[in-house]
């Protein structure tokens, strides 16, 4: 009855694979595809150092974070039955950044400690939980977006305050790091710090598929179809916080991937939220990696922050969705 | 044969008591219509019967087993529920919406079993929407959309079907179509309970009427014993003419009583 999503998934995997290879090749010292692959598996001197220690962690992080964001965005839009839902709209990245900054500046832990993702996850959980609690049941899209805006602005201001009060002479650079994410100069240690949380988040979100399908008919009907709606809501909120918090802890806040990706996927898989999950994750991975390659190629004195690029693309996209769906957004409760 | 009964049922919404002292048994093969003024507790009653509300006292039993003892899926396979003014969040295809009724059987719209496909086909046939399978359900008219959502409830093939105001927003033709579907479902051996506001329609299609007022049952039984001018005056606060013609009941509300 419905087309299988397998060809699309295979296509997206191939796309992500191609982009990963490009990502290993491209940078200040470009390598040929053959040399990049050879340098990855065998020792090729300085080429191996570049590929294994600089470009591989960055590539894998982009894939991991992009996957998590894509999956989270698709699940949140399904949960709230709202095409404007995403952690970046809920201010979760800013709240996660605030969590991370708080432990760094007041808790005095190192930049590679488990406390960092834990605090970032705490911040994200607080903001997503707050927005879903305020706007999750039967309020309009406007309330949802406003609640997210308020939470995000508050967290952003709190982060800036915390940093400006700190004795760190590099405070301004730090603000830029936390408020506009980047994947530059990350190591495999960063990857391992984020990986377990992203894995857990992915597992939780993928398990929510059947519940999200039923939710298309509203909470009451979903409950009558045997879905435990409070548990579903809690699972998705928790998973979104885990993914966002872990990503922000290692890469700063990178927004709008989760918002954009489900819209790119829907024309191909239809509107069933469960069918969109895996393709949205893969498309998110490909999109973020493509963005990370783009910031390396844009000829600027210092690398453009990837968070700037995703916001530059994501915000106009967000406005476009609002403009296109204005009539229905003004009436339908989320 | 599935039997649904409520014994000593009392339900609160928040701290407000809404229903009390409800004793009702619903037999297989019959269509029961619940009527009552706004705020009488009709929706609360049907939600409690569907197992979606936890009663403060008493229990709803399905073939003798309390609903609270059933797992979510077990309950969902036995009781299909169509809420009032049900909505659809995404422009899913008609067949995809109906296929959601198979979720309690562990089937998903893109992986239906042979039985599931047959159930969806039968349900769409029953509501007269063959040929609409691939159309986005959100593009349909109100009457068609209501039938798609009813098809979703039918596709579960549950022995109990509970529907909250299924004809409220429909034109007369669609009202009659939906009531025919509900009656056919009852004739096929299911237990069907519907909430309705149109008393004449209720009188003509129901096997049994339950009159609810202030969270309590005021009367129940065959339409002609429940829908009397005295009951209507007392519960609805209206003066109404009830006429019998060729064994068919017509209720004409005349004016509100002071």
Coordinates of N, CA, C and O in Angstrom, one line a residue, chain A residues 95-124 174 177-178 186 189-190 193-194 197 241-242 244-252:
Chain A
X95 N 19.8 26.4 26.6 CA 19.7 25.9 28.0 C 20.8 24.8 28.3 O 21.4 24.8 29.3
X96 N 21.1 24.0 27.3 CA 22.2 23.0 27.4 C 23.5 23.7 27.6 O 24.4 23.4 28.4
X97 N 23.7 24.8 26.7 CA 25.0 25.5 26.8 C 25.1 26.2 28.2 O 26.2 26.2 28.8
X98 N 24.0 26.7 28.7 CA 24.0 27.2 30.1 C 24.4 26.2 31.1 O 25.2 26.5 32.0
X99 N 23.8 25.0 31.0 CA 24.2 23.9 31.9 C 25.7 23.6 31.9 O 26.3 23.5 32.9
X100 N 26.2 23.5 30.6 CA 27.6 23.2 30.5 C 28.5 24.4 31.1 O 29.5 24.1 31.8
X101 N 28.1 25.6 30.7 CA 28.9 26.7 31.2 C 28.9 26.8 32.7 O 29.9 27.1 33.4
X102 N 27.7 26.5 33.3 CA 27.6 26.6 34.8 C 28.6 25.6 35.5 O 29.3 26.0 36.4
X103 N 28.7 24.4 35.0 CA 29.6 23.5 35.7 C 31.1 23.9 35.4 O 31.9 23.8 36.2
X104 N 31.3 24.4 34.2 CA 32.7 24.8 33.9 C 33.2 26.0 34.7 O 34.3 26.0 35.2
X105 N 32.3 26.9 35.0 CA 32.7 28.1 35.7 C 32.5 28.1 37.1 O 33.1 28.8 37.9
X106 N 31.5 27.3 37.6 CA 31.2 27.3 39.0 C 31.6 26.0 39.6 O 31.9 25.9 40.8
X107 N 31.5 24.9 38.9 CA 31.8 23.6 39.4 C 33.2 23.2 39.2 O 33.7 22.2 39.8
X108 N 33.9 24.0 38.4 CA 35.4 23.8 38.2 C 35.7 22.3 37.8 O 36.6 21.7 38.4
X109 N 35.1 21.9 36.7 CA 35.5 20.6 36.2 C 36.2 20.8 34.9 O 36.0 21.8 34.2
X110 N 36.9 19.8 34.4 CA 37.6 19.9 33.2 C 36.7 19.9 32.0 O 35.6 19.5 32.1
X111 N 37.2 20.3 30.8 CA 36.4 20.4 29.6 C 36.0 19.1 29.1 O 35.2 18.9 28.2
X112 N 36.7 18.0 29.5 CA 36.4 16.7 29.0 C 35.9 15.7 30.0 O 36.1 14.5 30.0
X113 N 35.2 16.3 31.0 CA 34.6 15.4 32.1 C 33.2 15.0 31.7 O 32.5 15.7 31.0
X114 N 32.8 13.9 32.3 CA 31.4 13.5 32.1 C 30.4 14.5 32.7 O 29.2 14.5 32.3
X115 N 30.9 15.3 33.6 CA 29.9 16.2 34.2 C 29.4 17.2 33.2 O 28.3 17.8 33.3
X116 N 30.2 17.5 32.2 CA 29.9 18.5 31.2 C 28.6 18.0 30.4 O 27.6 18.8 30.4
X117 N 28.7 16.9 29.7 CA 27.4 16.4 29.0 C 26.3 16.3 30.0 O 25.1 16.6 29.7
X118 N 26.6 15.8 31.2 CA 25.5 15.6 32.2 C 24.8 16.9 32.5 O 23.5 17.0 32.5
X119 N 25.6 18.0 32.7 CA 25.0 19.3 33.0 C 24.2 19.8 31.8 O 23.2 20.4 31.9
X120 N 24.8 19.6 30.6 CA 24.2 20.1 29.4 C 22.8 19.4 29.2 O 21.8 20.0 28.8
X121 N 22.8 18.1 29.5 CA 21.6 17.3 29.4 C 20.6 17.8 30.4 O 19.4 18.0 30.1
X122 N 21.0 18.1 31.6 CA 20.1 18.7 32.6 C 19.5 20.0 32.1 O 18.3 20.2 32.2
X123 N 20.3 20.8 31.5 CA 19.8 22.1 31.0 C 18.8 21.9 29.9 O 17.7 22.5 29.9
X124 N 19.1 21.0 29.0 CA 18.2 20.7 27.9 C 16.9 20.1 28.3 O 15.8 20.4 27.9
X174 N 34.8 32.3 24.5 CA 34.0 31.2 25.1 C 32.5 31.4 24.8 O 31.8 30.4 24.5
X177 N 31.9 30.3 21.4 CA 32.0 28.8 21.4 C 30.7 28.2 21.8 O 30.1 27.3 21.1
X178 N 30.1 28.7 22.9 CA 28.9 28.0 23.4 C 27.6 28.4 22.7 O 26.7 27.6 22.6
X186 N 38.1 19.1 17.1 CA 37.5 18.1 18.0 C 38.4 16.8 17.9 O 38.9 16.5 16.9
X189 N 38.1 11.9 21.7 CA 37.6 11.9 23.1 C 36.2 12.6 23.1 O 35.3 12.2 23.8
X190 N 36.1 13.7 22.4 CA 34.8 14.4 22.3 C 33.8 13.5 21.8 O 32.6 13.4 22.3
X193 N 32.6 11.1 24.3 CA 31.9 11.7 25.4 C 30.4 11.8 25.0 O 29.5 11.7 25.8
X194 N 30.2 12.1 23.7 CA 28.8 12.3 23.2 C 28.1 11.0 22.8 O 26.9 10.8 22.9
X197 N 25.4 8.8 25.0 CA 24.1 9.6 25.2 C 23.3 9.6 23.9 O 22.1 9.4 23.9
X241 N 16.5 15.6 25.2 CA 17.4 16.2 26.1 C 18.8 15.5 26.1 O 19.8 16.2 26.0
X242 N 18.8 14.2 26.1 CA 20.0 13.5 26.1 C 20.8 13.8 24.8 O 22.0 14.1 24.9
X244 N 20.4 16.4 22.6 CA 20.8 17.8 22.5 C 21.9 18.1 23.5 O 22.9 18.8 23.1
X245 N 21.8 17.7 24.7 CA 22.8 18.0 25.8 C 24.1 17.5 25.4 O 25.1 18.2 25.4
X246 N 24.2 16.2 24.9 CA 25.5 15.6 24.6 C 26.1 16.3 23.4 O 27.3 16.6 23.4
X247 N 25.3 16.7 22.4 CA 25.8 17.4 21.2 C 26.3 18.8 21.6 O 27.4 19.1 21.2
X248 N 25.6 19.5 22.4 CA 26.0 20.8 22.8 C 27.3 20.8 23.7 O 28.2 21.6 23.5
X249 N 27.4 19.7 24.5 CA 28.5 19.6 25.4 C 29.8 19.5 24.6 O 30.9 20.0 25.0
X250 N 29.8 18.9 23.4 CA 31.0 18.7 22.7 C 31.1 19.7 21.5 O 32.2 19.9 21.0
X251 N 30.0 20.3 21.0 CA 30.1 21.1 19.8 C 29.5 22.4 20.0 O 29.5 23.2 19.0
X252 N 29.0 22.8 21.2 CA 28.3 24.1 21.3 C 26.9 24.0 20.6 O 26.5 22.9 20.2

